[in-house]
């Protein structure tokens, strides 16, 4: 029986430091995983344009889960045969799980006018404003703005108005996910559903009967992914407590923050030495 490990990792506050966006402490582990062909699936609220740049900086070349699980991008260079239920978009096969962004922008636009002054969405923030709120550079903020599947909202009002606004959005069919600095308005997709689809795809396509999935995340928008994985790693955050999980078996809460916690947990979970895995490009 072929055993395969799949790693699903959040970025902000997990593989990237909450404040500096750096991944320094995790780099040696990434190198080790790459040498053994262990896929690292970046699983993030970010857009495809943002993740591509980060993925390249980290020397990772695997499938990507973007916009909080709204879509999976599978590089054609790695997955030579088109997976079922995917579309071809440039260099990727794309599996999407929810309606496009415009659908959600229309719903937000129709919200009662008393909410209008209490929030700003990515689509209405200028690139400069977005850079200021997120701490991203202007170039990075431009990539972040180009979303395909949902709209992040920066709330400026009080908590009770926020709850009323969220209730309106949910009644209109939206699903709300709470990220670090924004809440995301999108369809009924989450990182867990995307993890399950990709894990199943690996099982069916590569006949890997024994897959261990490891998910690493720090935020509430990682809960579904952490619950769905065989091993859940909750990365310690400098700005909030560990979100509560329903599962308690095979759950690690790290001592260190961000990328240092990421490396710490994988050292604990992964076998030593790491067995060589089969790369999809060598099979398909
Ligand atoms: Mg995070």
PDB file of C-alpha atoms and ligand atoms in Angstrom:
ATOM      1  CA  UNK A   1       0.000   0.000   0.000  1.00  0.00           C
ATOM      2  CA  UNK A   2       1.349   3.388  -0.954  1.00  0.00           C
ATOM      3  CA  UNK A   3       1.253   5.932   1.817  1.00  0.00           C
ATOM      4  CA  UNK A   4       0.994   9.589   1.000  1.00  0.00           C
ATOM      5  CA  UNK A   5       1.078  12.658   3.202  1.00  0.00           C
ATOM      6  CA  UNK A   6      -0.773  15.779   2.074  1.00  0.00           C
ATOM      7  CA  UNK A   7      -0.159  19.039   3.878  1.00  0.00           C
ATOM      8  CA  UNK A   8      -2.742  21.828   3.820  1.00  0.00           C
ATOM      9  CA  UNK A   9      -1.489  25.095   5.210  1.00  0.00           C
ATOM     10  CA  UNK A  10      -3.028  28.460   5.889  1.00  0.00           C
ATOM     11  CA  UNK A  11      -0.753  31.456   5.200  1.00  0.00           C
ATOM     12  CA  UNK A  12      -1.447  34.562   7.322  1.00  0.00           C
ATOM     13  CA  UNK A  13      -0.529  33.892  10.938  1.00  0.00           C
ATOM     14  CA  UNK A  14       0.408  30.304  10.084  1.00  0.00           C
ATOM     15  CA  UNK A  15       3.092  29.815   7.444  1.00  0.00           C
ATOM     16  CA  UNK A  16       3.563  33.601   7.379  1.00  0.00           C
ATOM     17  CA  UNK A  17       4.163  35.657  10.509  1.00  0.00           C
ATOM     18  CA  UNK A  18       1.126  37.754  11.504  1.00  0.00           C
ATOM     19  CA  UNK A  19       3.182  40.970  11.627  1.00  0.00           C
ATOM     20  CA  UNK A  20       6.080  40.550   9.208  1.00  0.00           C
ATOM     21  CA  UNK A  21       4.533  38.179   6.618  1.00  0.00           C
ATOM     22  CA  UNK A  22       7.841  36.279   6.692  1.00  0.00           C
ATOM     23  CA  UNK A  23       8.206  32.460   6.772  1.00  0.00           C
ATOM     24  CA  UNK A  24      11.837  32.222   7.847  1.00  0.00           C
ATOM     25  CA  UNK A  25      11.561  29.531  10.575  1.00  0.00           C
ATOM     26  CA  UNK A  26       9.537  27.223   8.285  1.00  0.00           C
ATOM     27  CA  UNK A  27      11.897  27.334   5.283  1.00  0.00           C
ATOM     28  CA  UNK A  28      14.122  24.355   6.275  1.00  0.00           C
ATOM     29  CA  UNK A  29      11.013  22.150   6.739  1.00  0.00           C
ATOM     30  CA  UNK A  30       9.600  23.256   3.374  1.00  0.00           C
ATOM     31  CA  UNK A  31      12.896  22.251   1.771  1.00  0.00           C
ATOM     32  CA  UNK A  32      12.744  18.853   3.463  1.00  0.00           C
ATOM     33  CA  UNK A  33       9.128  18.307   2.317  1.00  0.00           C
ATOM     34  CA  UNK A  34       9.968  19.339  -1.249  1.00  0.00           C
ATOM     35  CA  UNK A  35      12.864  16.874  -1.378  1.00  0.00           C
ATOM     36  CA  UNK A  36      10.492  14.059  -0.343  1.00  0.00           C
ATOM     37  CA  UNK A  37       7.738  15.177  -2.816  1.00  0.00           C
ATOM     38  CA  UNK A  38       5.289  15.852   0.011  1.00  0.00           C
ATOM     39  CA  UNK A  39       2.673  18.271  -1.395  1.00  0.00           C
ATOM     40  CA  UNK A  40       2.186  21.516   0.516  1.00  0.00           C
ATOM     41  CA  UNK A  41      -1.203  22.846  -0.511  1.00  0.00           C
ATOM     42  CA  UNK A  42      -1.380  26.512   0.425  1.00  0.00           C
ATOM     43  CA  UNK A  43      -4.951  26.944   1.677  1.00  0.00           C
ATOM     44  CA  UNK A  44      -5.765  30.571   2.159  1.00  0.00           C
ATOM     45  CA  UNK A  45      -8.202  33.447   2.022  1.00  0.00           C
ATOM     46  CA  UNK A  46      -5.909  35.069  -0.530  1.00  0.00           C
ATOM     47  CA  UNK A  47      -6.496  35.337  -4.291  1.00  0.00           C
ATOM     48  CA  UNK A  48      -4.797  33.206  -6.916  1.00  0.00           C
ATOM     49  CA  UNK A  49      -2.655  36.183  -8.019  1.00  0.00           C
ATOM     50  CA  UNK A  50      -1.391  36.731  -4.467  1.00  0.00           C
ATOM     51  CA  UNK A  51      -0.699  33.086  -3.729  1.00  0.00           C
ATOM     52  CA  UNK A  52       1.181  32.481  -6.970  1.00  0.00           C
ATOM     53  CA  UNK A  53       3.764  35.064  -5.954  1.00  0.00           C
ATOM     54  CA  UNK A  54       4.068  33.673  -2.400  1.00  0.00           C
ATOM     55  CA  UNK A  55       4.219  30.096  -3.644  1.00  0.00           C
ATOM     56  CA  UNK A  56       7.068  30.965  -5.934  1.00  0.00           C
ATOM     57  CA  UNK A  57       8.958  32.774  -3.113  1.00  0.00           C
ATOM     58  CA  UNK A  58       8.578  29.692  -0.895  1.00  0.00           C
ATOM     59  CA  UNK A  59       9.667  27.309  -3.687  1.00  0.00           C
ATOM     60  CA  UNK A  60       6.411  25.391  -3.433  1.00  0.00           C
ATOM     61  CA  UNK A  61       4.781  23.990  -6.557  1.00  0.00           C
ATOM     62  CA  UNK A  62       1.560  22.159  -5.696  1.00  0.00           C
ATOM     63  CA  UNK A  63      -2.189  22.659  -5.939  1.00  0.00           C
ATOM     64  CA  UNK A  64      -3.573  25.813  -4.296  1.00  0.00           C
ATOM     65  CA  UNK A  65      -6.786  26.406  -2.396  1.00  0.00           C
ATOM     66  CA  UNK A  66      -7.755  30.073  -2.625  1.00  0.00           C
ATOM     67  CA  UNK A  67     -10.335  32.519  -1.277  1.00  0.00           C
ATOM     68  CA  UNK A  68     -11.173  30.399   1.786  1.00  0.00           C
ATOM     69  CA  UNK A  69     -11.887  27.235  -0.156  1.00  0.00           C
ATOM     70  CA  UNK A  70     -13.916  28.823  -2.975  1.00  0.00           C
ATOM     71  CA  UNK A  71     -11.651  27.199  -5.579  1.00  0.00           C
ATOM     72  CA  UNK A  72      -8.776  24.807  -6.072  1.00  0.00           C
ATOM     73  CA  UNK A  73      -6.143  25.626  -8.682  1.00  0.00           C
ATOM     74  CA  UNK A  74      -4.265  22.560  -9.959  1.00  0.00           C
ATOM     75  CA  UNK A  75      -1.141  23.374 -12.015  1.00  0.00           C
ATOM     76  CA  UNK A  76      -1.281  21.714 -15.449  1.00  0.00           C
ATOM     77  CA  UNK A  77       2.474  21.163 -15.273  1.00  0.00           C
ATOM     78  CA  UNK A  78       1.898  18.813 -12.334  1.00  0.00           C
ATOM     79  CA  UNK A  79      -1.539  17.379 -13.140  1.00  0.00           C
ATOM     80  CA  UNK A  80      -1.308  16.547 -16.839  1.00  0.00           C
ATOM     81  CA  UNK A  81      -4.806  15.064 -17.184  1.00  0.00           C
ATOM     82  CA  UNK A  82      -7.798  17.337 -16.599  1.00  0.00           C
ATOM     83  CA  UNK A  83      -9.581  16.333 -13.378  1.00  0.00           C
ATOM     84  CA  UNK A  84     -13.364  15.914 -13.659  1.00  0.00           C
ATOM     85  CA  UNK A  85     -15.581  18.917 -12.838  1.00  0.00           C
ATOM     86  CA  UNK A  86     -12.783  21.415 -13.474  1.00  0.00           C
ATOM     87  CA  UNK A  87     -12.373  24.296 -15.938  1.00  0.00           C
ATOM     88  CA  UNK A  88      -9.233  25.178 -17.815  1.00  0.00           C
ATOM     89  CA  UNK A  89      -7.881  28.633 -16.866  1.00  0.00           C
ATOM     90  CA  UNK A  90      -4.418  29.470 -18.184  1.00  0.00           C
ATOM     91  CA  UNK A  91      -1.835  27.234 -16.518  1.00  0.00           C
ATOM     92  CA  UNK A  92      -4.401  25.669 -14.140  1.00  0.00           C
ATOM     93  CA  UNK A  93      -7.339  23.295 -13.887  1.00  0.00           C
ATOM     94  CA  UNK A  94      -9.822  25.075 -11.641  1.00  0.00           C
ATOM     95  CA  UNK A  95     -12.394  23.413  -9.408  1.00  0.00           C
ATOM     96  CA  UNK A  96     -14.775  26.039  -8.004  1.00  0.00           C
ATOM     97  CA  UNK A  97     -17.228  25.569  -5.158  1.00  0.00           C
ATOM     98  CA  UNK A  98     -19.297  28.774  -5.195  1.00  0.00           C
ATOM     99  CA  UNK A  99     -20.792  31.518  -7.410  1.00  0.00           C
ATOM    100  CA  UNK A 100     -18.529  34.314  -8.668  1.00  0.00           C
ATOM    101  CA  UNK A 101     -17.800  37.559  -6.822  1.00  0.00           C
ATOM    102  CA  UNK A 102     -20.313  39.693  -8.709  1.00  0.00           C
ATOM    103  CA  UNK A 103     -23.162  37.649  -7.244  1.00  0.00           C
ATOM    104  CA  UNK A 104     -22.054  38.644  -3.708  1.00  0.00           C
ATOM    105  CA  UNK A 105     -21.342  42.266  -4.637  1.00  0.00           C
ATOM    106  CA  UNK A 106     -24.934  42.577  -5.891  1.00  0.00           C
ATOM    107  CA  UNK A 107     -26.257  41.264  -2.553  1.00  0.00           C
ATOM    108  CA  UNK A 108     -24.034  43.639  -0.539  1.00  0.00           C
ATOM    109  CA  UNK A 109     -25.163  46.551  -2.732  1.00  0.00           C
ATOM    110  CA  UNK A 110     -28.815  45.807  -1.948  1.00  0.00           C
ATOM    111  CA  UNK A 111     -28.245  45.914   1.851  1.00  0.00           C
ATOM    112  CA  UNK A 112     -30.263  48.491   3.868  1.00  0.00           C
ATOM    113  CA  UNK A 113     -28.641  51.905   3.506  1.00  0.00           C
ATOM    114  CA  UNK A 114     -28.099  52.380   7.288  1.00  0.00           C
ATOM    115  CA  UNK A 115     -25.156  49.977   7.058  1.00  0.00           C
ATOM    116  CA  UNK A 116     -23.473  51.860   4.217  1.00  0.00           C
ATOM    117  CA  UNK A 117     -21.217  54.073   6.366  1.00  0.00           C
ATOM    118  CA  UNK A 118     -20.170  51.236   8.696  1.00  0.00           C
ATOM    119  CA  UNK A 119     -18.015  49.125   6.413  1.00  0.00           C
ATOM    120  CA  UNK A 120     -15.767  49.094   3.409  1.00  0.00           C
ATOM    121  CA  UNK A 121     -15.408  46.162   1.052  1.00  0.00           C
ATOM    122  CA  UNK A 122     -12.308  45.277  -0.939  1.00  0.00           C
ATOM    123  CA  UNK A 123     -14.065  46.515  -4.079  1.00  0.00           C
ATOM    124  CA  UNK A 124     -14.679  49.983  -2.592  1.00  0.00           C
ATOM    125  CA  UNK A 125     -11.339  50.427  -0.808  1.00  0.00           C
ATOM    126  CA  UNK A 126      -8.646  52.151  -2.812  1.00  0.00           C
ATOM    127  CA  UNK A 127      -5.401  50.217  -3.221  1.00  0.00           C
ATOM    128  CA  UNK A 128      -3.757  52.720  -0.839  1.00  0.00           C
ATOM    129  CA  UNK A 129      -6.466  52.231   1.852  1.00  0.00           C
ATOM    130  CA  UNK A 130      -6.223  48.468   1.514  1.00  0.00           C
ATOM    131  CA  UNK A 131      -2.452  48.628   1.902  1.00  0.00           C
ATOM    132  CA  UNK A 132      -2.855  50.732   5.077  1.00  0.00           C
ATOM    133  CA  UNK A 133      -5.394  48.371   6.693  1.00  0.00           C
ATOM    134  CA  UNK A 134      -3.560  45.155   5.854  1.00  0.00           C
ATOM    135  CA  UNK A 135       0.042  46.344   6.113  1.00  0.00           C
ATOM    136  CA  UNK A 136       0.591  45.014   2.583  1.00  0.00           C
ATOM    137  CA  UNK A 137       2.686  46.893   0.064  1.00  0.00           C
ATOM    138  CA  UNK A 138       0.782  48.777  -2.638  1.00  0.00           C
ATOM    139  CA  UNK A 139       1.787  46.107  -5.183  1.00  0.00           C
ATOM    140  CA  UNK A 140       0.567  43.286  -2.934  1.00  0.00           C
ATOM    141  CA  UNK A 141      -2.670  45.145  -2.166  1.00  0.00           C
ATOM    142  CA  UNK A 142      -3.366  45.384  -5.894  1.00  0.00           C
ATOM    143  CA  UNK A 143      -3.115  41.582  -6.202  1.00  0.00           C
ATOM    144  CA  UNK A 144      -5.295  41.137  -3.111  1.00  0.00           C
ATOM    145  CA  UNK A 145      -8.065  43.277  -4.587  1.00  0.00           C
ATOM    146  CA  UNK A 146      -8.522  41.019  -7.596  1.00  0.00           C
ATOM    147  CA  UNK A 147     -10.871  38.463  -6.038  1.00  0.00           C
ATOM    148  CA  UNK A 148     -12.941  36.020  -8.069  1.00  0.00           C
ATOM    149  CA  UNK A 149     -15.359  34.398  -5.599  1.00  0.00           C
ATOM    150  CA  UNK A 150     -16.292  36.677  -2.683  1.00  0.00           C
ATOM    151  CA  UNK A 151     -15.900  40.023  -0.959  1.00  0.00           C
ATOM    152  CA  UNK A 152     -13.939  40.724   2.262  1.00  0.00           C
ATOM    153  CA  UNK A 153     -15.517  43.380   4.482  1.00  0.00           C
ATOM    154  CA  UNK A 154     -13.644  45.703   6.827  1.00  0.00           C
ATOM    155  CA  UNK A 155     -16.138  46.561   9.576  1.00  0.00           C
ATOM    156  CA  UNK A 156     -15.934  49.996  11.214  1.00  0.00           C
ATOM    157  CA  UNK A 157     -19.220  50.042  13.155  1.00  0.00           C
ATOM    158  CA  UNK A 158     -20.251  48.549  16.490  1.00  0.00           C
ATOM    159  CA  UNK A 159     -20.746  44.850  17.208  1.00  0.00           C
ATOM    160  CA  UNK A 160     -24.569  44.836  17.221  1.00  0.00           C
ATOM    161  CA  UNK A 161     -24.763  46.570  13.806  1.00  0.00           C
ATOM    162  CA  UNK A 162     -22.210  44.079  12.522  1.00  0.00           C
ATOM    163  CA  UNK A 163     -24.382  41.162  13.659  1.00  0.00           C
ATOM    164  CA  UNK A 164     -27.446  42.730  11.980  1.00  0.00           C
ATOM    165  CA  UNK A 165     -25.496  43.213   8.740  1.00  0.00           C
ATOM    166  CA  UNK A 166     -24.283  39.614   8.841  1.00  0.00           C
ATOM    167  CA  UNK A 167     -27.842  38.425   9.447  1.00  0.00           C
ATOM    168  CA  UNK A 168     -28.978  40.304   6.318  1.00  0.00           C
ATOM    169  CA  UNK A 169     -26.170  38.716   4.261  1.00  0.00           C
ATOM    170  CA  UNK A 170     -26.875  35.210   5.542  1.00  0.00           C
ATOM    171  CA  UNK A 171     -30.586  35.571   4.804  1.00  0.00           C
ATOM    172  CA  UNK A 172     -29.597  36.519   1.258  1.00  0.00           C
ATOM    173  CA  UNK A 173     -27.710  33.211   0.954  1.00  0.00           C
ATOM    174  CA  UNK A 174     -24.182  34.258   1.868  1.00  0.00           C
ATOM    175  CA  UNK A 175     -21.830  32.365   4.123  1.00  0.00           C
ATOM    176  CA  UNK A 176     -19.660  34.483   6.425  1.00  0.00           C
ATOM    177  CA  UNK A 177     -16.148  33.523   7.412  1.00  0.00           C
ATOM    178  CA  UNK A 178     -14.194  35.477   9.983  1.00  0.00           C
ATOM    179  CA  UNK A 179     -10.606  36.099   8.963  1.00  0.00           C
ATOM    180  CA  UNK A 180      -7.884  38.058  10.734  1.00  0.00           C
ATOM    181  CA  UNK A 181      -8.708  41.600   9.645  1.00  0.00           C
ATOM    182  CA  UNK A 182     -11.843  41.106   7.545  1.00  0.00           C
ATOM    183  CA  UNK A 183     -14.938  38.980   7.395  1.00  0.00           C
ATOM    184  CA  UNK A 184     -15.504  37.281   4.070  1.00  0.00           C
ATOM    185  CA  UNK A 185     -18.815  37.204   2.245  1.00  0.00           C
ATOM    186  CA  UNK A 186     -18.979  34.245  -0.079  1.00  0.00           C
ATOM    187  CA  UNK A 187     -20.839  31.064  -0.963  1.00  0.00           C
ATOM    188  CA  UNK A 188     -21.148  27.868   0.975  1.00  0.00           C
ATOM    189  CA  UNK A 189     -17.556  26.840   0.542  1.00  0.00           C
ATOM    190  CA  UNK A 190     -14.839  26.416   3.101  1.00  0.00           C
ATOM    191  CA  UNK A 191     -11.300  25.153   3.357  1.00  0.00           C
ATOM    192  CA  UNK A 192     -12.536  21.798   4.715  1.00  0.00           C
ATOM    193  CA  UNK A 193     -14.676  21.035   1.686  1.00  0.00           C
ATOM    194  CA  UNK A 194     -11.768  21.862  -0.630  1.00  0.00           C
ATOM    195  CA  UNK A 195      -9.437  19.680   1.457  1.00  0.00           C
ATOM    196  CA  UNK A 196     -11.871  16.764   1.162  1.00  0.00           C
ATOM    197  CA  UNK A 197     -12.207  17.177  -2.621  1.00  0.00           C
ATOM    198  CA  UNK A 198      -8.449  17.298  -3.198  1.00  0.00           C
ATOM    199  CA  UNK A 199      -7.754  14.384  -0.852  1.00  0.00           C
ATOM    200  CA  UNK A 200     -10.392  12.314  -2.666  1.00  0.00           C
ATOM    201  CA  UNK A 201      -8.917  13.333  -6.024  1.00  0.00           C
ATOM    202  CA  UNK A 202      -5.483  12.112  -4.902  1.00  0.00           C
ATOM    203  CA  UNK A 203      -6.999   8.843  -3.663  1.00  0.00           C
ATOM    204  CA  UNK A 204      -8.901   8.135  -6.879  1.00  0.00           C
ATOM    205  CA  UNK A 205      -6.313   9.339  -9.345  1.00  0.00           C
ATOM    206  CA  UNK A 206      -3.146   8.002  -7.820  1.00  0.00           C
ATOM    207  CA  UNK A 207      -4.572   4.945  -6.067  1.00  0.00           C
ATOM    208  CA  UNK A 208      -3.205   6.232  -2.770  1.00  0.00           C
ATOM    209  CA  UNK A 209      -5.339   4.233  -0.390  1.00  0.00           C
ATOM    210  CA  UNK A 210      -3.648   5.435   2.705  1.00  0.00           C
ATOM    211  CA  UNK A 211      -3.483   9.228   2.756  1.00  0.00           C
ATOM    212  CA  UNK A 212      -2.732  11.176   5.895  1.00  0.00           C
ATOM    213  CA  UNK A 213      -3.821  14.787   5.648  1.00  0.00           C
ATOM    214  CA  UNK A 214      -2.235  17.340   7.936  1.00  0.00           C
ATOM    215  CA  UNK A 215      -3.853  20.777   8.194  1.00  0.00           C
ATOM    216  CA  UNK A 216      -2.233  23.796   9.832  1.00  0.00           C
ATOM    217  CA  UNK A 217      -4.065  27.024  10.625  1.00  0.00           C
ATOM    218  CA  UNK A 218      -4.516  29.738  13.234  1.00  0.00           C
ATOM    219  CA  UNK A 219      -7.898  31.339  12.559  1.00  0.00           C
ATOM    220  CA  UNK A 220     -11.622  30.675  12.670  1.00  0.00           C
ATOM    221  CA  UNK A 221     -11.613  30.335   8.886  1.00  0.00           C
ATOM    222  CA  UNK A 222      -9.343  27.294   9.354  1.00  0.00           C
ATOM    223  CA  UNK A 223     -11.751  25.365  11.590  1.00  0.00           C
ATOM    224  CA  UNK A 224     -13.455  23.393   8.781  1.00  0.00           C
ATOM    225  CA  UNK A 225     -10.059  22.441   7.348  1.00  0.00           C
ATOM    226  CA  UNK A 226      -8.693  21.409  10.753  1.00  0.00           C
ATOM    227  CA  UNK A 227     -11.815  19.339  11.465  1.00  0.00           C
ATOM    228  CA  UNK A 228     -11.595  17.616   8.062  1.00  0.00           C
ATOM    229  CA  UNK A 229      -7.917  16.661   8.269  1.00  0.00           C
ATOM    230  CA  UNK A 230      -6.465  13.557   9.915  1.00  0.00           C
ATOM    231  CA  UNK A 231      -4.069  15.748  11.913  1.00  0.00           C
ATOM    232  CA  UNK A 232      -5.009  19.265  12.978  1.00  0.00           C
ATOM    233  CA  UNK A 233      -2.337  21.758  13.932  1.00  0.00           C
ATOM    234  CA  UNK A 234      -3.546  24.924  15.600  1.00  0.00           C
ATOM    235  CA  UNK A 235      -0.883  27.555  15.269  1.00  0.00           C
ATOM    236  CA  UNK A 236      -0.541  29.909  18.224  1.00  0.00           C
ATOM    237  CA  UNK A 237      -1.549  33.478  17.370  1.00  0.00           C
ATOM    238  CA  UNK A 238      -0.177  36.630  19.005  1.00  0.00           C
ATOM    239  CA  UNK A 239      -3.595  38.318  18.634  1.00  0.00           C
ATOM    240  CA  UNK A 240      -6.261  35.744  19.522  1.00  0.00           C
ATOM    241  CA  UNK A 241      -6.858  32.469  21.373  1.00  0.00           C
ATOM    242  CA  UNK A 242      -6.956  29.086  19.672  1.00  0.00           C
ATOM    243  CA  UNK A 243     -10.379  28.786  18.014  1.00  0.00           C
ATOM    244  CA  UNK A 244     -12.393  25.932  19.525  1.00  0.00           C
ATOM    245  CA  UNK A 245     -12.460  22.644  17.614  1.00  0.00           C
ATOM    246  CA  UNK A 246     -15.029  19.861  17.913  1.00  0.00           C
ATOM    247  CA  UNK A 247     -12.376  17.226  17.414  1.00  0.00           C
ATOM    248  CA  UNK A 248      -9.820  16.481  20.110  1.00  0.00           C
ATOM    249  CA  UNK A 249      -7.907  13.523  18.723  1.00  0.00           C
ATOM    250  CA  UNK A 250      -4.753  14.195  16.706  1.00  0.00           C
ATOM    251  CA  UNK A 251      -4.883  17.897  17.504  1.00  0.00           C
ATOM    252  CA  UNK A 252      -1.716  19.830  18.262  1.00  0.00           C
ATOM    253  CA  UNK A 253      -1.639  23.366  19.641  1.00  0.00           C
ATOM    254  CA  UNK A 254       1.776  24.863  19.070  1.00  0.00           C
ATOM    255  CA  UNK A 255       3.928  26.604  21.662  1.00  0.00           C
ATOM    256  CA  UNK A 256       5.505  28.920  19.094  1.00  0.00           C
ATOM    257  CA  UNK A 257       3.746  31.521  16.954  1.00  0.00           C
ATOM    258  CA  UNK A 258       3.308  31.463  13.149  1.00  0.00           C
ATOM    259  CA  UNK A 259       6.021  29.806  11.032  1.00  0.00           C
ATOM    260  CA  UNK A 260       8.039  28.714  14.086  1.00  0.00           C
ATOM    261  CA  UNK A 261       4.938  26.860  15.344  1.00  0.00           C
ATOM    262  CA  UNK A 262       4.464  25.420  11.846  1.00  0.00           C
ATOM    263  CA  UNK A 263       7.960  23.910  11.878  1.00  0.00           C
ATOM    264  CA  UNK A 264       7.599  22.775  15.508  1.00  0.00           C
ATOM    265  CA  UNK A 265       4.389  20.798  14.779  1.00  0.00           C
ATOM    266  CA  UNK A 266       5.611  19.149  11.586  1.00  0.00           C
ATOM    267  CA  UNK A 267       8.779  18.012  13.363  1.00  0.00           C
ATOM    268  CA  UNK A 268       6.458  16.329  15.880  1.00  0.00           C
ATOM    269  CA  UNK A 269       4.111  14.684  13.363  1.00  0.00           C
ATOM    270  CA  UNK A 270       6.243  13.681  10.398  1.00  0.00           C
ATOM    271  CA  UNK A 271       8.220  10.454  10.371  1.00  0.00           C
ATOM    272  CA  UNK A 272      11.975  10.785  10.585  1.00  0.00           C
ATOM    273  CA  UNK A 273      13.480  10.250   8.052  1.00  0.00           C
ATOM    274  CA  UNK A 274      10.742  11.367   5.724  1.00  0.00           C
ATOM    275  CA  UNK A 275       9.993   8.638   3.142  1.00  0.00           C
ATOM    276  CA  UNK A 276      10.137   9.632  -0.517  1.00  0.00           C
ATOM    277  CA  UNK A 277       6.635  10.113  -1.971  1.00  0.00           C
ATOM    278  CA  UNK A 278       5.411   9.791  -5.523  1.00  0.00           C
ATOM    279  CA  UNK A 279       4.983  13.066  -7.398  1.00  0.00           C
ATOM    280  CA  UNK A 280       1.763  13.342  -9.520  1.00  0.00           C
ATOM    281  CA  UNK A 281       3.755  14.512 -12.568  1.00  0.00           C
ATOM    282  CA  UNK A 282       5.572  11.168 -12.563  1.00  0.00           C
ATOM    283  CA  UNK A 283       2.296   9.223 -12.702  1.00  0.00           C
ATOM    284  CA  UNK A 284      -0.137  11.161 -14.901  1.00  0.00           C
TER     285      UNK A 284
HETATM  286 MG1  LIG B   1      -4.577  32.695   9.302  1.00  0.00          MG
END
